[in-house]
Structures are given as C-alpha cells and as structure tokens.
DNA sequence: ATGAAAGCGCTAACAG
DNA sequence: CTGTTAGCGCTTTCAT
C-alpha cells in the first residue's frame, strides 16, 4: 500500500488534483465544504504530501543548512549544540528540516556544495570569522542566511544575545550586593561582543556613580592577567568582571596563585556562562544566556526571510544572572 | 542565467536528454567520445544536476538522517560531535548530505517526521536505549539504518569500536609495564560493551598467567567504589582498569580520599578516553578510539545499505592506547 | 468554485 | 550506441 498520493485522493473523491492541492495548502479559493471533505479523507487515509515533489514544483527543499564548527573545544561545542537543538525545534515547527555540514577552516566548499545543489533554502551560520568568506559567498549567491552571534558585517541579518543587557545587569547586581570598585577584564577589543559587554558594564558603573574604573582589554595570557591583577589590587578593586569563561578561569587561577581568596577578598563573575564554570569544586557566577531560544529565533527568522517577509536583526533578551560561589 | 539544466545541454549539443543523463551518471552504454564531449561542455557551462529532480525520479533524497542526543553531557557531546564530523565527511564524499534531528526521550516522532515525509534515504542512530522504540520503528518502516555503538539487537547493522581489542591491548601493555595484579572495575554487566571489554581484559590476564583476578561490575556510586578499593588493597591490587571515564573519575576521587598515591602505589587506566580525563592537572591513561573514523564507516555502511549492497557489522580497530600520568 | 494542462528537472524502460 | 516517451507527485496559470 505504501504511500497514497494527492492524485489517489482526487480520484477517490472524484475531484481534480488541483482541488486537493488547494484544500491541503490553503491557497486559492475553495468552498469550505469540499475543503473539509478532502481534509477529512486525507487524514483518514493517512496522506502525507511528498515533500520532494512539492519542492521540485516550487523550487524549494524545506531544508535549512547549519554550519557546525569542526573542532571540539568544549564550550564552543555546548554552545553550538544548544543552538542546534533550538534550530531544529524552530525549523521542524515550520515544516523544515536541518541539514548539517562541518566547517573546514575559513572555506566555502561545504556550503557551495549545499547551495549549488540546492539542498537547502537558507543557511544559519553559528560563528563567523573576521573576514568570513562564507558570508561573502552567501551574499553573492542570493540564498537567505542568518548569523547567530555578533558579526561586524552590517548587511547580514543577525540574531544575538543581549550582551549589553546581560553585562549591565550583572554589574548592577554586583554593585547592589556591595561591590564598591569593580574592574572589567579581557575581551578582544575588535570584536563587537566586547564593545557591547563593555558598554553594559560602563552603564552600570556610571549609574552607580563609580569613577575611574579599570578596564583591561586583551589579556590573553597568564602573564598579562597576573599583572592586571597586581595593578587592580593596588587600586583596591573588590570585584572582577570577566568578558568570557576563558579569561574567568585564567583570572581565578592567577588569584589562587597569588593567594587571594575568592569571594572573601574579591568577587569574580563571568559575562558568559559555560559548562567549564560549574565543573566540580568551583562554581562561578555568570550571565547565562538561553542558546536554545537563540537557535529557535534564528530558525524562525531565517524561515521568514525565505518566505520573503521582512525581518530585522533580533536580540534575545532571554538571559539569567547566576550568582554562585565566586561572588558575595 | 541562474541554473543550466540537463535539457539545455541536450539542446545545445543536439543530443537527447537521455544521452546527457547517461553521460553524467555513467549508467547505460554510451560512446566514450560523446561522453567526453558532453562532460566537457557540462563542466564548461558549470552544470550542476538538480538533486531534487533526480531524487523525485529515483525516489531518493540523497540525504541521510542522524539523531542527535538532546542533553549536553560533555563526554556524550564530544563523542557525538566527532561521529558527526565523520558522518558528514563520509556522506558528502558519496554525494549525500546529513539531516539532523534531536531525540526527545525514547520517542519516535522526530524520526517519523523524516521517514514519512521521505526526507532521507537512511538513518544513523548514535546511541540506543534498552528497548529502543526507534529501532522498532525503523525496522517496521523498511528504511535502511545502522547503529553506532553496541546494541543487543542482533538484526540491526552495527558499527562499533573494537572494545575487546582496546581492552586487551591496554591490559596487556600495563602488564608488560609491570602490573602484577590488575583489577577490573565498573560497567553495567547487561551491556554488550561491558562484556566485550571484560573479555579483552580476561584474555590479557590469562595470557600473562595471572589468576584469581578481581572484577567489580556495577559500582555506580562512590560508596561501592570505595569498598571495591578496600577489598582490592587487601589483595595487593596494583592496577585498576576502569570500564569508562565516569567510573575512572570516581575511582581516582576515592583513591585520593583514601590517600593512596597514583601512579606510585597503584596505576589507573580507563577503557574509554574522554575530554574529562585530560582536563588540567590530572591526565588519565586511556584507550582512545577514533570516533571520526567510526562516523565515516557508519555513513559508508549506510550508503551501501541504501544501494542494496550487502553489508555486515563492522568493527573499527582504529584505537590508540594513551599512557599518561596515572600509569607507570 | 473547480478543472485541464503544462510544467519543475531528471530517470528509466523500451525501441530503434 | 542513441532517441522517444512516460512518468516521479505536486503546483500553478489559465480557462470555465
């Protein structure tokens, strides 16, 4: 018995394929009566439209493509995976499936393969490089795409966390909890995300009337962090706010080596939560974003884009401030 | 100019679509001369066959589906991701793409959606439950599928690591390096993988003429592990071989609490490597399997299955014994 | 409101 | 060795 087709239904019901098609898709005028009759019969027979045939007729695949990072750095991976769960969720809700491909450096082969073979109607990029060739490529082929995270590229539709808001809230809360002189540490100053988090931090300290706050951008190695800490201690900093989980871990290690107690002498918080921050003994206060929601939003946005609806960049303000062991 | 079709080429070259189709696919008799002429022209024009159209004609999608775990336990995730990289690799090599879907407990909805809508030609399961409803479902719908890892189900085509070989090699090597009386700890005795690893271990100790070896199956909580250790120390065990990374970490913690030095007083090795075992200070000896290769093999096997070629279970003997800090 | 007919781009008998 | 002819299952003008 295999699969029943649209034509079968038409014949059984003595109507034309067109009518059945219209009844199922909801497009075109059709009397409510026949529509119901057809839909009922279709359900009864367990009819499933053949997505490929529909696709061929409409030049669509009802697939979206997602590019996965190749390497398996843990925090990158959990971020990506949570996004992916959200993306498939959002996609399947709209009748789309997710095709996955793995990035191979800053190259476009794997994307080209998908786009040229029209295996997907749109693309989601979950992290981008500085001069991302994939963005160039996606722009030139005119396939819809959405970027998750902060890109410099102004032409791309972006879906991102509220980095400003998260940073602001965390800083505000720590000040409320007694921090007198917080310092900000880490982050590549050329990245948009760094600017956003810095601005959120600044807003909170400004509102609290704190002046001459310390900001140590960069700080990519232990040496720099250590000297940053030394400077801070002389200036009576009582709270480190770290740009990301990596810098957070370096800061904690450096403080431990220096014999400085956390949170007794100084509070430490991360502006980005990660599995690494709640591992076993240490449990670090952090801003936790909802990546799954981010993924869903990205999928939704992309599908709207595919349907030629107008879309704008969107910022997910779904985050939580997790105050854990490293802050008072 | 968009996309050039098979028909365009036929017209330009004054041949029939069939001939072009044959030239491109390699199926059917065709003179080497015209084949070259057509292929050259196609390449020159940048012709890309429309996969959807081909699919519709052949009832194929040139997609395979992979089910991703929903949760994000780190070791599960890295395992899955490495497999995924291998799978996409193997699939793309054969002209297939990978559709991903996320498991929602022991349910089949997400799979049904893909199978019923014929969005993929085959399925890869990367981990299975005891009474896996997805396997039942896949069997009943007659879509090809392969299972990565060890399943009890004898009817399914399996692609797995050489658990026996890895366990044997690790044990053999540790004995060679001086272990006099190794003990095996952990593992759910109802799982196939446990049996396989146990057998490998036994082979090595038997060959070394060691008798009355200790085996502690189960040991899922700290209490049990601690008592296992106590028994072992009385019997002068000088080497713990642990079934997986979880039991390894528990064993190490228990040994530390007991004040027993690793590797000075006792060696510890894991029969399964994981990111958690090389984290920071501790770096545990372990059997490292090549998951990427596993993924590639699974994709290859599945595609052969799709093509109605005969396939058998396959065991990847691509593993490495990593002797690190916890063994002498 | 419904139907006829022409595709979407490719494959696969069946002829020649 | 090559061409003709029907599809695959659905959508979409254009009539009626």
XYZ file of C-alpha atoms (C1' of nucleotides) in Angstrom:
688
model
C 0.000 0.000 0.000
C 2.992 2.233 0.557
C 2.180 5.863 0.032
C -1.008 7.424 -1.079
C -0.654 10.402 -3.383
C -2.562 13.528 -3.996
C -3.815 12.022 -7.214
C -5.225 8.994 -5.414
C -7.287 11.236 -3.210
C -8.508 13.203 -6.205
C -9.657 10.063 -7.952
C -11.267 8.556 -4.872
C -13.194 11.730 -4.249
C -13.947 12.456 -7.887
C -12.314 15.864 -7.858
C -9.237 17.192 -9.579
C -5.701 17.191 -8.245
C -5.847 20.954 -8.214
C -8.714 20.970 -5.790
C -6.981 18.578 -3.459
C -3.810 20.605 -3.653
C -5.749 23.728 -2.775
C -7.547 22.034 0.068
C -4.274 20.895 1.595
C -2.242 24.042 1.088
C -4.954 26.530 1.943
C -4.072 28.584 -1.104
C -6.676 29.603 -3.673
C -10.423 29.799 -3.385
C -12.247 26.646 -2.489
C -15.534 26.005 -0.740
C -15.297 25.246 2.917
C -17.365 22.146 2.373
C -15.123 20.411 -0.151
C -12.083 21.505 1.804
C -13.351 19.707 4.861
C -14.366 16.685 2.881
C -10.929 16.424 1.339
C -9.040 17.092 4.538
C -11.057 14.515 6.398
C -10.481 11.922 3.752
C -6.802 12.716 3.612
C -6.419 12.342 7.332
C -8.381 9.125 7.287
C -6.100 7.712 4.610
C -3.005 8.980 6.364
C -1.982 11.057 3.396
C 1.464 12.695 3.566
C 2.333 15.071 0.801
C 5.567 14.236 -0.948
C 7.890 16.999 0.101
C 10.285 16.387 -2.740
C 7.624 16.727 -5.399
C 6.283 19.862 -3.819
C 9.816 21.118 -3.607
C 10.541 20.443 -7.231
C 7.389 22.265 -8.269
C 8.073 25.268 -6.048
C 11.830 25.249 -6.213
C 12.126 24.653 -2.524
C 13.642 21.970 -0.366
C 12.105 22.718 3.003
C 15.554 22.294 4.460
C 17.792 24.828 6.107
C 21.513 24.328 6.419
C 23.553 24.850 9.555
C 27.319 25.004 9.598
C 28.904 23.238 12.540
C 32.365 24.030 13.848
C 34.880 21.309 13.131
C 36.895 21.353 16.339
C 35.533 20.217 19.619
C 36.505 22.773 22.225
C 34.035 22.031 24.954
C 32.457 25.423 25.454
C 32.170 26.038 21.743
C 30.563 22.665 21.387
C 27.943 23.051 24.077
C 27.034 26.451 22.726
C 26.675 25.063 19.263
C 24.713 22.064 20.365
C 22.214 24.080 22.347
C 21.722 26.332 19.365
C 21.235 23.297 17.201
C 18.536 21.916 19.433
C 16.746 25.234 19.216
C 17.234 25.455 15.488
C 15.813 22.015 14.738
C 12.973 22.808 17.062
C 12.142 26.048 15.321
C 12.632 24.519 11.908
C 10.551 21.399 12.419
C 7.761 23.520 13.817
C 7.584 25.216 10.414
C 7.873 22.034 8.401
C 11.571 22.385 7.730
C 14.431 20.023 8.403
C 18.007 20.831 9.254
C 20.924 19.835 7.082
C 24.219 19.983 8.828
C 27.638 20.479 7.405
C 31.007 20.895 9.037
C 33.198 23.915 8.505
C 36.680 23.293 7.241
C 38.552 26.425 8.159
C 37.550 29.663 6.506
C 36.436 27.894 3.373
C 33.235 27.716 1.462
C 33.325 24.298 -0.196
C 30.850 22.598 2.028
C 28.443 25.499 1.722
C 28.811 25.690 -2.012
C 28.041 22.020 -2.282
C 24.751 22.589 -0.496
C 23.800 25.811 -2.194
C 24.760 24.812 -5.740
C 22.949 21.533 -5.412
C 20.026 23.402 -3.905
C 19.771 21.119 -0.944
C 18.586 23.894 1.371
C 16.560 27.086 1.173
C 18.610 29.045 3.641
C 21.671 28.939 5.875
C 22.441 29.632 9.512
C 25.997 30.497 10.495
C 26.718 29.967 14.178
C 30.023 31.698 14.392
C 31.874 33.824 11.964
C 35.459 34.712 11.318
C 36.876 38.152 10.810
C 36.744 38.259 7.078
C 34.371 35.442 6.663
C 34.452 34.068 3.170
C 31.265 32.218 3.787
C 29.406 35.463 4.312
C 30.877 36.788 1.091
C 29.787 33.667 -0.663
C 26.290 33.655 0.775
C 25.814 37.249 -0.233
C 26.953 36.605 -3.786
C 24.744 33.576 -4.246
C 21.476 35.104 -3.209
C 20.407 32.489 -0.713
C 18.865 33.773 2.514
C 21.010 33.425 5.617
C 21.138 34.424 9.246
C 24.132 34.813 11.513
C 23.976 33.827 15.158
C 26.211 35.943 17.350
C 27.785 39.266 16.716
C 29.286 39.988 13.340
C 30.738 43.235 12.203
C 29.012 42.773 8.888
C 26.106 45.196 8.827
C 24.355 43.674 5.832
C 23.789 40.307 7.417
C 20.699 39.590 9.448
C 21.859 38.842 12.949
C 20.322 37.045 15.867
C 22.242 37.585 19.056
C 22.200 37.540 22.803
C 21.662 40.762 24.660
C 25.286 41.182 25.546
C 24.790 44.742 26.630
C 21.849 43.898 28.874
C 23.494 40.864 30.438
C 26.634 42.777 31.221
C 24.678 45.689 32.618
C 22.512 43.502 34.830
C 25.405 41.516 36.215
C 27.385 44.626 37.042
C 24.386 46.386 38.520
C 23.562 43.392 40.693
C 27.095 43.014 41.996
C 27.173 46.673 42.904
C 23.842 46.260 44.638
C 25.364 43.347 46.549
C 28.170 45.521 47.809
C 30.827 45.819 45.122
C 32.435 49.239 45.517
C 35.012 49.232 42.769
C 34.585 46.642 40.035
C 37.066 46.171 37.197
C 36.470 44.734 33.757
C 38.970 42.314 32.272
C 39.578 40.598 28.958
C 37.993 40.522 25.547
C 39.272 41.207 22.070
C 38.544 44.915 21.641
C 37.977 44.466 17.938
C 35.016 42.213 18.454
C 31.551 43.655 18.591
C 30.612 41.472 21.531
C 33.425 43.007 23.566
C 32.168 46.506 22.879
C 28.621 45.550 23.791
C 29.611 43.980 27.083
C 31.915 46.859 27.883
C 29.114 49.338 27.281
C 26.734 47.437 29.553
C 29.365 47.399 32.283
C 30.006 51.106 31.864
C 26.344 51.967 32.060
C 26.037 50.173 35.404
C 29.118 51.756 36.973
C 28.126 55.170 35.675
C 24.680 54.850 37.186
C 26.285 53.931 40.496
C 28.472 56.997 40.295
C 31.695 54.986 40.349
C 34.546 56.786 38.651
C 37.887 55.891 37.110
C 37.011 52.229 36.676
C 39.702 49.887 35.419
C 39.356 48.100 32.104
C 41.924 45.619 30.854
C 41.151 44.646 27.297
C 43.005 41.796 25.660
C 44.736 39.845 28.457
C 45.096 36.667 26.516
C 47.881 35.072 28.542
C 48.539 34.313 32.179
C 51.310 36.874 32.410
C 49.115 39.772 31.406
C 46.328 38.646 33.682
C 48.690 38.452 36.610
C 49.930 41.960 36.063
C 46.354 43.177 35.591
C 45.542 41.683 38.961
C 48.526 43.314 40.636
C 47.503 46.701 39.346
C 43.931 46.095 40.457
C 44.839 45.076 43.974
C 46.834 48.236 44.483
C 43.795 50.203 43.454
C 41.525 48.281 45.862
C 39.417 46.573 43.219
C 36.932 44.304 45.012
C 35.262 42.666 42.035
C 36.480 41.282 38.708
C 34.039 41.095 35.859
C 35.469 38.878 33.142
C 34.498 39.036 29.490
C 34.238 35.316 28.917
C 34.748 31.941 30.526
C 38.316 31.619 29.370
C 39.500 34.830 30.929
C 37.487 33.950 34.014
C 39.360 30.708 34.514
C 42.700 32.415 33.982
C 41.780 35.076 36.487
C 40.750 32.521 39.092
C 43.953 30.570 38.623
C 46.044 33.715 38.901
C 44.213 34.800 42.041
C 44.743 31.396 43.610
C 48.473 31.506 42.878
C 48.601 34.953 44.434
C 46.813 33.543 47.476
C 43.922 35.934 47.119
C 40.670 34.495 48.414
C 37.526 34.395 46.294
C 34.962 35.634 47.165
C 36.229 36.790 50.580
C 38.733 39.313 49.280
C 37.415 39.725 45.792
C 34.374 38.694 43.776
C 34.703 37.185 40.320
C 31.986 36.909 37.706
C 31.907 35.874 34.089
C 29.899 37.662 31.428
C 29.446 34.338 29.699
C 28.391 31.112 31.357
C 29.848 27.784 30.332
C 29.947 24.192 31.430
C 33.550 24.799 32.480
C 32.407 27.287 35.101
C 30.288 24.879 37.098
C 32.649 21.952 36.976
C 33.024 20.180 40.287
C 34.569 22.283 43.063
C 34.438 25.765 41.585
C 31.131 27.231 40.580
C 31.463 30.662 39.073
C 28.852 33.406 38.934
C 27.974 34.167 35.356
C 25.484 35.531 32.872
C 23.684 32.534 31.388
C 22.117 33.063 28.004
C 19.428 30.872 26.567
C 21.080 29.428 23.487
C 18.221 27.170 22.677
C 15.944 30.136 22.385
C 18.583 31.834 20.277
C 18.536 28.883 17.909
C 14.780 28.887 17.672
C 14.776 32.575 16.931
C 17.401 32.130 14.251
C 15.409 29.397 12.554
C 12.229 31.444 12.731
C 13.946 34.496 11.318
C 15.545 32.531 8.526
C 12.272 30.950 7.502
C 10.610 34.341 7.440
C 13.442 35.509 5.260
C 12.907 32.555 2.959
C 9.270 33.497 2.693
C 10.258 36.997 1.666
C 8.864 38.503 4.800
C 10.715 41.486 6.137
C 12.942 40.749 9.078
C 15.226 42.751 11.282
C 18.179 41.870 13.456
C 16.949 40.492 16.692
C 18.321 40.445 20.172
C 17.218 37.741 22.537
C 16.835 39.217 25.986
C 16.422 35.803 27.444
C 19.277 35.562 29.927
C 19.713 34.881 33.611
C 22.199 36.196 36.137
C 23.557 33.226 38.048
C 25.085 34.269 41.329
C 27.142 31.343 42.529
C 30.168 30.770 44.766
C 32.574 33.366 43.459
C 30.578 36.447 44.388
C 29.154 37.707 47.612
C 21.391 32.937 -16.202
C 20.832 31.088 -12.974
C 20.988 27.380 -13.439
C 21.549 25.447 -16.577
C 19.622 22.214 -16.909
C 20.252 18.875 -18.438
C 17.831 19.798 -21.196
C 19.786 22.942 -22.059
C 22.891 20.894 -22.583
C 20.997 18.406 -24.729
C 19.676 21.163 -26.966
C 22.996 22.971 -27.223
C 24.742 19.776 -28.222
C 21.932 18.446 -30.398
C 21.532 15.227 -28.463
C 18.751 13.895 -26.306
C 18.320 14.401 -22.589
C 18.798 10.697 -22.118
C 22.227 10.804 -23.625
C 23.253 13.650 -21.398
C 21.815 11.885 -18.394
C 23.792 8.787 -19.273
C 26.961 10.732 -19.843
C 26.695 12.328 -16.430
C 25.600 9.315 -14.429
C 27.833 6.765 -16.091
C 24.936 4.373 -16.389
C 23.990 2.769 -19.689
C 26.043 2.332 -22.819
C 27.364 5.432 -24.459
C 30.368 6.071 -26.663
C 33.423 7.407 -24.932
C 33.573 10.201 -27.468
C 30.150 11.711 -26.856
C 30.543 11.168 -23.145
C 33.654 13.299 -23.142
C 32.083 15.891 -25.355
C 29.101 16.184 -23.051
C 31.116 16.158 -19.863
C 33.443 18.809 -21.185
C 30.579 21.002 -22.231
C 28.829 20.478 -18.919
C 31.910 21.430 -16.963
C 32.462 24.446 -19.148
C 28.925 25.617 -18.532
C 29.155 24.845 -14.848
C 26.266 22.452 -14.982
C 25.002 21.101 -11.653
C 22.378 18.423 -11.773
C 19.269 19.235 -9.779
C 19.363 16.799 -6.923
C 15.703 17.201 -6.132
C 14.598 16.333 -9.630
C 16.852 13.338 -9.707
C 15.535 12.383 -6.325
C 11.944 12.637 -7.392
C 12.607 10.459 -10.408
C 14.515 7.832 -8.434
C 12.617 8.121 -5.193
C 15.702 9.199 -3.366
C 16.723 12.237 -1.402
C 20.467 11.796 -1.185
C 20.167 12.660 2.471
C 20.812 10.525 5.485
C 19.384 11.332 8.873
C 21.288 11.359 12.132
C 19.646 11.505 15.508
C 21.415 13.742 17.984
C 21.082 13.379 21.739
C 19.107 16.169 23.328
C 21.074 16.662 26.535
C 24.520 18.069 26.629
C 26.593 15.949 28.951
C 30.081 16.833 27.866
C 31.501 13.424 27.088
C 28.369 12.338 25.279
C 28.506 15.513 23.283
C 32.114 15.270 22.176
C 31.582 11.675 21.201
C 28.554 12.589 19.184
C 30.184 15.552 17.552
C 33.227 13.608 16.443
C 30.971 10.970 14.976
C 29.018 13.670 13.233
C 32.111 15.119 11.632
C 32.983 11.665 10.354
C 29.454 11.018 9.175
C 29.165 14.225 7.163
C 32.571 13.514 5.761
C 31.663 10.031 4.650
C 28.272 11.152 3.398
C 29.425 14.146 1.389
C 32.085 12.014 -0.215
C 29.271 9.904 -1.660
C 27.107 12.835 -2.675
C 24.873 12.663 0.372
C 24.003 15.300 2.914
C 23.201 14.873 6.566
C 19.883 15.810 8.086
C 19.965 16.131 11.793
C 17.198 15.729 14.269
C 17.173 15.784 18.032
C 15.949 12.897 20.116
C 13.210 13.613 22.597
C 13.455 10.761 25.040
C 12.675 7.278 23.819
C 10.231 8.578 21.242
C 9.954 8.264 17.525
C 8.177 11.447 16.470
C 11.152 13.221 15.019
C 12.178 10.127 13.108
C 8.684 9.501 11.812
C 8.514 13.043 10.551
C 11.629 12.450 8.481
C 10.785 8.978 7.286
C 7.127 9.613 6.459
C 8.000 12.759 4.575
C 10.802 10.867 2.887
C 13.377 13.470 3.679
C 16.181 10.925 3.992
C 17.166 7.590 2.492
C 18.586 6.105 5.651
C 19.180 6.711 9.331
C 22.126 6.538 11.701
C 21.473 6.062 15.407
C 24.390 7.095 17.585
C 23.221 5.658 20.829
C 20.392 3.401 21.672
C 18.279 2.724 24.685
C 17.474 -0.640 26.140
C 14.201 -1.209 24.420
C 14.683 1.349 21.771
C 11.424 2.270 20.142
C 13.278 3.940 17.341
C 14.821 0.657 16.327
C 11.402 -0.945 16.382
C 10.081 1.850 14.250
C 12.939 1.777 11.782
C 12.529 -1.941 11.357
C 8.813 -1.661 10.720
C 9.158 1.108 8.183
C 11.668 -0.527 5.922
C 14.175 2.287 5.754
C 17.844 1.301 5.961
C 19.625 2.201 9.168
C 22.802 1.489 11.064
C 23.560 1.767 14.742
C 26.801 3.187 16.060
C 27.919 1.521 19.262
C 26.931 -1.746 20.755
C 23.301 -2.755 20.728
C 21.906 -6.013 21.884
C 19.654 -6.081 18.862
C 21.069 -8.683 16.534
C 19.061 -7.669 13.495
C 20.481 -4.173 13.281
C 23.624 -3.455 11.340
C 26.168 -2.208 13.820
C 29.319 -0.174 13.501
C 31.341 -0.190 16.654
C 34.707 0.312 18.244
C 36.864 -2.687 18.932
C 36.073 -2.770 22.606
C 37.551 -6.195 23.030
C 40.798 -5.262 21.295
C 41.206 -1.959 23.094
C 40.664 -3.547 26.458
C 43.027 -6.386 25.651
C 45.769 -4.090 24.434
C 45.546 -1.754 27.396
C 45.665 -4.597 29.873
C 48.468 -6.358 28.047
C 50.530 -3.176 27.919
C 50.068 -2.404 31.594
C 51.157 -5.907 32.480
C 54.142 -5.503 30.222
C 54.942 -2.277 32.091
C 54.973 -4.079 35.363
C 51.435 -4.536 36.604
C 51.363 -7.772 38.592
C 47.754 -7.950 39.692
C 45.281 -5.749 37.825
C 41.612 -5.489 38.751
C 38.697 -4.543 36.548
C 36.058 -2.175 37.859
C 32.682 -0.857 36.767
C 30.348 -1.302 33.850
C 26.751 -2.336 33.556
C 27.003 -6.112 33.147
C 23.910 -6.161 30.970
C 25.509 -4.052 28.294
C 27.290 -5.688 25.423
C 30.152 -3.215 25.624
C 30.832 -4.305 29.191
C 31.080 -7.929 28.168
C 33.391 -7.102 25.298
C 35.746 -5.075 27.453
C 35.666 -7.677 30.177
C 36.602 -10.395 27.692
C 39.523 -8.383 26.354
C 40.779 -7.834 29.872
C 40.440 -11.506 30.696
C 42.319 -12.569 27.618
C 45.285 -10.406 28.586
C 45.433 -11.570 32.194
C 45.018 -15.171 31.132
C 47.866 -14.881 28.682
C 50.018 -13.445 31.451
C 49.134 -16.377 33.666
C 47.577 -14.174 36.331
C 44.948 -15.984 38.344
C 42.000 -15.080 40.549
C 41.691 -11.577 39.170
C 39.178 -9.247 40.753
C 36.219 -7.908 38.777
C 33.750 -5.441 40.256
C 30.851 -4.978 37.889
C 28.327 -2.223 38.500
C 29.872 0.155 41.051
C 27.710 3.076 40.153
C 28.144 5.076 43.327
C 31.029 6.335 45.428
C 30.215 4.006 48.291
C 30.544 0.877 46.227
C 33.719 2.108 44.605
C 35.257 2.809 47.986
C 34.515 -0.656 49.241
C 35.789 -2.147 45.987
C 39.034 -0.296 46.567
C 39.333 -1.505 50.135
C 38.937 -5.091 49.044
C 41.457 -4.591 46.280
C 44.109 -3.067 48.503
C 43.945 -6.010 50.872
C 44.549 -8.271 47.911
C 47.535 -6.214 46.729
C 45.966 -4.995 43.510
C 48.471 -2.668 41.825
C 46.418 -1.531 38.861
C 42.819 -0.512 38.320
C 41.334 -0.826 34.881
C 38.092 1.123 34.715
C 35.292 0.443 32.282
C 34.591 4.038 31.371
C 35.512 7.607 32.146
C 32.863 8.015 34.790
C 33.985 5.105 36.899
C 37.558 6.235 36.349
C 36.899 9.630 37.859
C 35.081 8.089 40.799
C 37.938 5.702 41.378
C 40.509 8.483 41.305
C 38.499 10.570 43.729
C 38.074 7.611 46.084
C 41.782 6.820 45.935
C 42.664 10.422 46.708
C 40.355 10.454 49.737
C 41.987 7.244 50.938
C 45.372 8.896 50.494
C 46.547 6.309 48.023
C 49.024 7.698 45.526
C 48.516 7.333 41.781
C 50.539 6.065 40.000
C 53.133 5.435 42.746
C 51.072 2.927 44.718
C 48.576 1.999 42.073
C 48.058 2.556 38.372
C 44.699 3.639 36.978
C 43.561 3.419 33.382
C 40.278 3.978 31.615
C 38.961 1.749 28.873
C 37.349 4.792 27.322
C 39.028 8.131 26.740
C 37.179 11.385 27.204
C 37.834 15.103 27.364
C 37.205 14.860 31.102
C 40.248 12.640 31.522
C 42.781 15.130 30.228
C 41.383 18.166 31.961
C 44.036 20.339 33.528
C 46.020 18.710 36.330
C 45.035 15.080 36.010
C 45.698 13.293 32.767
C 44.489 9.742 32.801
C 45.766 6.829 30.734
C 43.031 5.575 28.475
C 42.047 3.751 25.321
C 41.283 6.413 22.723
C 39.006 5.389 19.918
C 38.770 7.204 16.634
C 35.164 8.364 16.591
C 35.551 10.281 13.417
C 36.538 7.151 11.613
C 33.613 5.408 13.250
C 31.299 8.027 11.819
C 32.771 7.713 8.363
C 32.400 3.976 8.489
C 28.803 4.276 9.602
C 27.975 6.630 6.748
C 29.707 4.382 4.251
C 27.932 1.317 5.536
C 24.571 3.032 5.487
C 25.009 4.223 1.936
C 25.968 0.744 0.844
C 22.843 -0.484 2.553
C 20.808 2.127 0.699
C 22.287 0.885 -2.527
C 21.204 -2.625 -1.681
C 24.727 -3.838 -1.359
C 25.314 -6.490 1.241
C 26.867 -5.222 4.410
C 27.959 -6.770 7.650
C 28.509 -5.408 11.120
C 31.839 -3.728 11.251
C 34.322 -3.153 13.984
C 36.716 -0.257 13.715
C 40.078 -1.318 15.035
C 41.295 2.211 14.909
C 42.197 2.954 18.516
C 45.238 4.108 20.431
C 46.477 3.276 23.898
C 47.324 6.552 25.600
C 49.660 6.021 28.522
C 49.566 9.201 30.534
C 50.152 10.259 34.150
C 48.130 7.667 36.021
C 50.091 4.624 34.989
C 53.718 3.690 35.276
C -15.507 27.385 -7.013
C -13.355 23.831 -9.806
C -10.740 21.612 -13.609
C -7.342 20.867 -17.594
C -2.948 21.080 -18.768
C 1.638 22.344 -18.655
C 5.458 22.140 -16.262
C 9.590 21.537 -12.207
C 14.436 18.619 -13.998
C 15.605 14.265 -14.129
C 15.463 8.925 -14.890
C 14.268 4.644 -16.996
C 12.033 1.373 -19.764
C 11.518 0.407 -24.490
C 12.566 0.992 -29.231
C 15.405 1.513 -32.951
C 25.059 3.404 -29.181
C 21.209 6.900 -29.072
C 16.423 8.742 -29.012
C 11.333 8.562 -27.686
C 8.205 8.510 -24.332
C 6.352 8.251 -19.926
C 6.450 9.228 -15.710
C 8.059 10.839 -10.273
C 3.990 13.901 -7.215
C 2.999 18.289 -6.765
C 1.975 23.414 -8.073
C 0.156 26.903 -10.868
C -1.505 29.620 -14.634
C -5.488 29.931 -17.359
C -9.956 28.678 -18.569
C -14.657 27.571 -17.406
